[in-house]
């Protein structure tokens, strides 16, 4: 409790006249332990669900609700602040309490009434509000039952404009609120988006039937196309439900509007299709454009409802981000930290969380260079996303990630200042604002918070990724990233234990982390992958994280980043000794095996344990990140079991769960759409949009850290600890680090097409760089046809890791686009007989940095074995 609030509560209660038709007699003693009937009466959850009419905008600051009321309105009831849906029981005793102030001062009337004409009054309390807040309390009985009465503070009728504030509004008495029963729809739980034709197809049925039950799969027209028997699974710990499972994997025929019927219940409809997730790739990435700070959002690109002026470019009422001072006493300079993405539902920008989100977008792109199913990145090429930079010659996903990278670079402490080279942990509002609030309307002062080692290493890691990935497109930017990365890493080593404070959570999240061994490992890996330098190899090898199991059952996240380094070390070509590389890759497949085992244990089929401590804030992203490990194991091994595990894991996110909800807006028959967001506040203001299609909710969180969820969901089984309400930031926020996980897996899923059998390898490539000198290298490539039929006409494709450029070549025609190299046969070596080979060579240029052999080379689109 704040001290100001405590003072208010101690202020003497003023006894006031009780008026109004039907009001019962006043009582001295409020009922003991009476239930609270007002929601968010202390405004700790912002403005919602309060509404007003005839007033200025409502703001919730420091636990008070304030607004302005124009002077000269004829009646008290010409302006009001209220709450609907207040349940009243006839004859029951209630105590209405509130604190109110008004400047310059006016009469106020609190009325409990029928919420529509004829507005029958059940009870009314008159108060005189002055510049000093006064506590008013009155006890009465109400004459009627009404499950949805209205409490309204009538505040009109003063001669002068008033600033009116309310605090600690409470109505105690009557019956306890009805227990919350979520509407969970049919008891047959499926992936509401659907299933890939060759992929796994599983569903979960909530039933108390002890024995297996028959199931029927129906086409849209109603015809039964497959049938079988369920498997009884007993009580599922995560949901507390008795369940059975259905496996209809063997049905592979594409169709739409299919349904599954078991135990007299029919599932939501779903599709079977190899193009199921094609649009999710762009949808999940579009979220980032909608979250951009410092640029007007173009409605022509992503829909008029999302158009808005640029936020935080120093235009009033914004107070930033073009010249942002530190918090008092932290530094004596200001930084231009414009741009970047708003972190989540708030307007803060955090280097730590920006780091993992940027990593995952960059890695989504980098994966297209090493994963056989990614088709060389064509699906993520320039012109594939709805961003303003489309058609600039750079893949759009890199344009989007650069928006954040430029911000991260601006957060670095300038040379000549204390802690130069480190990164400020975060920049955000001085105080929390209410919801909704468009970024350009945020009036709060913005402040830089102290630098931290964690933020500095997030900058080092992502800037190092930047250095290699942008090199083919913008050498100047890549060089700027390289410099920032090495400076940041050196600064972190010089200041290895500067931690963000866990209590620095006013106006923005804390994102505190007091173990940065994982960030050190991740940054060393990224720098090693980009530079090839021995010093980083030494550091990463010496890290305790290099030899521990970095893949926990609950997945990686912003606070546990060692897995980011491990996954990149396993997938991005590098010079690690062969035995070491094998060990690194085996750690990924071993983790994937553990996730597969967990997914088989869970009756809802997800790779996450079913205990309450696994369902924490943002767990949906951790579940997806476990799917990312499964997907990476598939990319490394081409063992379809891993692919199928990753595909199946997503069933949970799209509706195969206790609540029968898809956690991705716009995807599935019944999807989350009221995520906690100051921008996408449709639930609070119908003129505002829901989050755009492809926005992921944080998900079930048994810790229930927000008051709305705490009150509504107390005692929930872990998988039930979620509500699709804008007030619940602990279960239902949007966030860049969650959507980055979704974007990564969406791209992987879309790449799987029908998820058919993995083709056998019919080629082997030997790639040898047999000469290197400062500025250049020469490489020879031999491809062997290991299949049974001749290859006639060949095209070999691979990607460099950084800025390498082909300068000359022989025995093939070699072209290059970005980092991707394509070598096409000459007429004289067009045919390669079974067992035969073709050899060609090239001379390349590089400004330095790592130049490892590629790990993926494709022959006419099919992956070859590479040595
Ligand atoms: O809106 C904020 C959300 O982005 C954060 O995740 C969350 C926890 O830090 O806090 C939310 O802000 C609330 C604040 O913590 C308490 N006052 C009400 C704010 C809005 O609901
Ligand atoms: O994702 C964060 C979660 O791991 C933490 O437990 C939680 C409380 O500190 O904060 C979450 O991050 C929020 C951040 O603090 C403020 N912006 C919104 C983020 C998502 O809810």
Coordinates of C-alpha atoms in Angstrom, one line a residue, residues 528-766:
X528 CA 32.9 -16.7 -32.6
X529 CA 30.4 -17.6 -35.4
X530 CA 30.9 -14.2 -37.0
X531 CA 34.6 -13.7 -36.6
X532 CA 36.0 -17.1 -36.2
X533 CA 38.4 -15.6 -33.7
X534 CA 40.2 -17.9 -31.3
X535 CA 39.6 -15.7 -28.3
X536 CA 35.8 -16.2 -28.5
X537 CA 36.3 -19.9 -29.0
X538 CA 38.5 -20.0 -25.9
X539 CA 35.8 -18.2 -23.9
X540 CA 32.9 -20.3 -25.1
X541 CA 34.8 -23.5 -24.5
X542 CA 35.7 -22.4 -21.0
X543 CA 32.1 -21.4 -20.2
X544 CA 30.4 -23.7 -17.7
X545 CA 27.4 -23.4 -20.0
X546 CA 29.2 -25.2 -22.8
X547 CA 29.1 -28.6 -21.1
X548 CA 25.9 -28.4 -19.1
X549 CA 22.4 -29.4 -20.2
X550 CA 21.1 -26.0 -21.3
X551 CA 17.7 -27.3 -22.4
X552 CA 15.5 -27.4 -19.4
X553 CA 12.0 -29.1 -19.4
X554 CA 10.5 -25.6 -19.2
X555 CA 12.4 -24.3 -22.2
X556 CA 14.6 -21.3 -22.8
X557 CA 13.6 -17.6 -22.6
X558 CA 14.8 -14.1 -22.0
X559 CA 16.4 -15.0 -18.7
X560 CA 18.0 -18.3 -19.9
X561 CA 19.8 -17.7 -23.1
X562 CA 22.5 -20.4 -23.2
X563 CA 20.3 -22.5 -25.5
X564 CA 20.4 -19.7 -28.1
X565 CA 24.2 -20.1 -28.2
X566 CA 24.0 -23.9 -28.2
X567 CA 21.5 -24.0 -31.0
X568 CA 23.5 -21.6 -33.2
X569 CA 26.7 -23.5 -32.5
X570 CA 24.9 -26.7 -33.7
X571 CA 23.4 -25.2 -36.8
X572 CA 25.5 -22.3 -38.1
X573 CA 28.6 -23.5 -39.9
X574 CA 31.7 -23.0 -37.8
X575 CA 35.3 -24.3 -37.2
X576 CA 34.6 -26.3 -34.0
X577 CA 36.7 -29.5 -34.0
X578 CA 34.6 -32.4 -35.4
X579 CA 34.3 -34.3 -32.1
X580 CA 33.2 -31.1 -30.3
X581 CA 30.7 -30.3 -33.0
X582 CA 29.3 -33.8 -32.6
X583 CA 29.0 -33.3 -28.9
X584 CA 27.2 -30.0 -29.4
X585 CA 24.7 -31.5 -31.9
X586 CA 24.1 -34.5 -29.8
X587 CA 23.1 -32.2 -26.9
X588 CA 20.4 -30.8 -29.1
X589 CA 19.1 -34.2 -30.2
X590 CA 19.3 -35.5 -26.6
X591 CA 17.1 -32.5 -25.5
X592 CA 14.7 -33.2 -28.3
X593 CA 14.5 -36.9 -27.2
X594 CA 13.5 -35.6 -23.7
X595 CA 10.9 -33.3 -25.1
X596 CA 9.5 -36.1 -27.2
X597 CA 9.2 -38.3 -24.0
X598 CA 7.4 -35.5 -22.2
X599 CA 5.0 -34.9 -25.1
X600 CA 4.1 -38.6 -25.0
X601 CA 3.5 -38.4 -21.3
X602 CA 1.2 -35.4 -21.6
X603 CA -2.4 -36.3 -22.5
X604 CA -2.7 -32.9 -24.2
X605 CA 0.4 -33.9 -26.2
X606 CA 2.7 -30.9 -25.4
X607 CA 6.4 -30.9 -24.6
X608 CA 6.0 -29.4 -21.1
X609 CA 5.6 -31.0 -17.7
X610 CA 2.2 -30.8 -16.2
X611 CA 3.0 -29.2 -12.8
X612 CA 2.1 -25.7 -11.7
X613 CA 5.7 -24.5 -11.7
X614 CA 6.0 -25.2 -15.4
X615 CA 3.0 -23.0 -16.2
X616 CA 4.5 -19.6 -15.5
X617 CA 4.3 -16.1 -17.0
X618 CA 4.7 -16.4 -20.8
X619 CA 4.9 -20.2 -20.8
X620 CA 3.3 -20.4 -24.3
X621 CA 6.6 -19.1 -25.6
X622 CA 8.6 -21.7 -23.6
X623 CA 6.4 -24.4 -25.0
X624 CA 7.1 -23.1 -28.5
X625 CA 10.8 -22.9 -27.8
X626 CA 10.8 -26.6 -26.9
X627 CA 9.2 -27.1 -30.3
X628 CA 12.0 -25.0 -31.8
X629 CA 14.5 -27.5 -30.2
X630 CA 12.6 -30.4 -31.7
X631 CA 12.5 -28.6 -35.1
X632 CA 16.2 -28.0 -34.9
X633 CA 16.9 -31.6 -34.1
X634 CA 15.0 -32.4 -37.3
X635 CA 16.9 -29.9 -39.3
X636 CA 20.2 -31.4 -38.0
X637 CA 19.2 -35.1 -38.5
X638 CA 16.3 -35.2 -40.9
X639 CA 14.8 -37.7 -38.6
X640 CA 11.0 -37.2 -39.1
X641 CA 10.2 -38.2 -35.5
X642 CA 11.6 -34.8 -34.4
X643 CA 9.7 -32.9 -37.1
X644 CA 6.5 -34.6 -36.0
X645 CA 7.2 -33.7 -32.4
X646 CA 7.5 -30.1 -33.3
X647 CA 4.4 -30.2 -35.4
X648 CA 2.4 -31.9 -32.7
X649 CA 3.6 -29.5 -30.0
X650 CA 1.7 -26.7 -31.8
X651 CA -1.6 -28.5 -31.4
X652 CA -1.6 -27.3 -27.8
X653 CA -1.2 -23.7 -28.9
X654 CA -4.0 -23.9 -31.5
X655 CA -6.7 -25.5 -29.3
X656 CA -5.8 -28.9 -28.1
X657 CA -5.9 -27.8 -24.5
X658 CA -8.1 -27.7 -21.4
X659 CA -9.7 -24.4 -22.4
X660 CA -10.3 -25.4 -26.0
X661 CA -8.7 -22.1 -27.1
X662 CA -6.2 -21.1 -29.8
X663 CA -3.7 -18.8 -28.3
X664 CA -3.0 -17.1 -31.6
X665 CA -5.4 -14.3 -32.6
X666 CA -7.2 -15.0 -35.9
X667 CA -6.1 -18.6 -36.0
X668 CA -8.6 -21.3 -35.2
X669 CA -12.4 -21.3 -34.6
X670 CA -12.1 -20.0 -31.0
X671 CA -9.0 -17.8 -30.5
X672 CA -7.6 -15.3 -28.0
X673 CA -8.3 -11.8 -29.0
X674 CA -8.4 -9.6 -25.9
X675 CA -4.7 -9.7 -25.0
X676 CA -3.3 -7.1 -22.6
X677 CA -2.2 -4.2 -24.8
X678 CA -2.4 -0.5 -24.6
X679 CA -2.5 -0.4 -28.4
X680 CA -5.0 -3.2 -29.3
X681 CA -7.6 -2.3 -26.7
X682 CA -10.8 -3.3 -28.4
X683 CA -12.2 -4.8 -25.3
X684 CA -12.0 -1.4 -23.6
X685 CA -12.9 0.8 -26.6
X686 CA -14.7 -0.7 -29.6
X687 CA -13.1 1.8 -31.9
X688 CA -9.7 0.2 -31.3
X689 CA -8.7 -3.1 -33.0
X690 CA -8.0 -6.4 -31.4
X691 CA -4.4 -7.5 -31.8
X692 CA -3.6 -8.4 -35.4
X693 CA -4.0 -12.0 -36.6
X694 CA -0.9 -13.9 -35.6
X695 CA -0.5 -12.4 -32.1
X696 CA 0.4 -14.9 -29.4
X697 CA -1.0 -14.6 -25.8
X698 CA 1.3 -15.4 -22.9
X699 CA -0.8 -18.3 -21.8
X700 CA -1.8 -20.3 -18.8
X701 CA 0.2 -19.1 -15.7
X702 CA -0.5 -20.8 -12.4
X703 CA 1.2 -18.0 -10.5
X704 CA -1.7 -15.5 -11.4
X705 CA 0.4 -12.3 -10.7
X706 CA -2.3 -9.8 -11.8
X707 CA -5.3 -8.9 -9.6
X708 CA -7.8 -9.7 -12.3
X709 CA -6.6 -13.3 -12.8
X710 CA -5.9 -13.8 -9.1
X711 CA -9.5 -13.0 -8.2
X712 CA -11.1 -14.8 -11.1
X713 CA -9.0 -17.9 -11.3
X714 CA -7.8 -18.6 -7.8
X715 CA -7.3 -22.4 -7.3
X716 CA -7.1 -23.2 -11.0
X717 CA -5.4 -26.3 -12.3
X718 CA -2.3 -25.1 -14.2
X719 CA -3.7 -25.4 -17.7
X720 CA -6.9 -23.6 -16.7
X721 CA -5.0 -20.5 -15.3
X722 CA -5.7 -18.3 -18.3
X723 CA -8.4 -15.8 -19.2
X724 CA -8.9 -14.0 -22.5
X725 CA -9.4 -10.6 -20.8
X726 CA -7.3 -7.4 -21.4
X727 CA -7.0 -7.0 -17.6
X728 CA -5.0 -10.1 -17.1
X729 CA -1.4 -9.2 -18.0
X730 CA 0.1 -12.2 -16.3
X731 CA -1.8 -14.7 -18.5
X732 CA -2.9 -12.7 -21.5
X733 CA -0.3 -10.2 -22.6
X734 CA 1.3 -10.0 -26.1
X735 CA 5.1 -9.7 -26.2
X736 CA 7.9 -9.5 -28.8
X737 CA 9.8 -12.5 -27.3
X738 CA 6.6 -14.6 -27.5
X739 CA 5.8 -13.7 -31.0
X740 CA 9.4 -14.2 -32.1
X741 CA 9.1 -17.8 -31.0
X742 CA 5.9 -18.1 -32.9
X743 CA 7.5 -16.6 -36.0
X744 CA 10.4 -19.1 -35.9
X745 CA 8.1 -22.1 -35.6
X746 CA 5.6 -20.7 -38.1
X747 CA 8.4 -20.5 -40.7
X748 CA 9.5 -24.0 -39.9
X749 CA 5.9 -25.4 -40.1
X750 CA 5.2 -23.6 -43.4
X751 CA 8.4 -25.2 -44.7
X752 CA 7.2 -28.7 -44.0
X753 CA 4.5 -28.7 -46.7
X754 CA 2.7 -32.0 -46.5
X755 CA 5.2 -33.4 -43.9
X756 CA 5.6 -36.5 -46.1
X757 CA 8.4 -39.0 -45.9
X758 CA 11.9 -37.4 -45.8
X759 CA 13.6 -38.2 -49.2
X760 CA 16.7 -40.3 -49.2
X761 CA 19.9 -38.5 -49.9
X762 CA 21.2 -39.1 -53.4
X763 CA 24.3 -36.9 -53.6
X764 CA 27.5 -36.3 -51.6
X765 CA 29.5 -33.0 -51.7
X766 CA 33.0 -32.5 -50.8

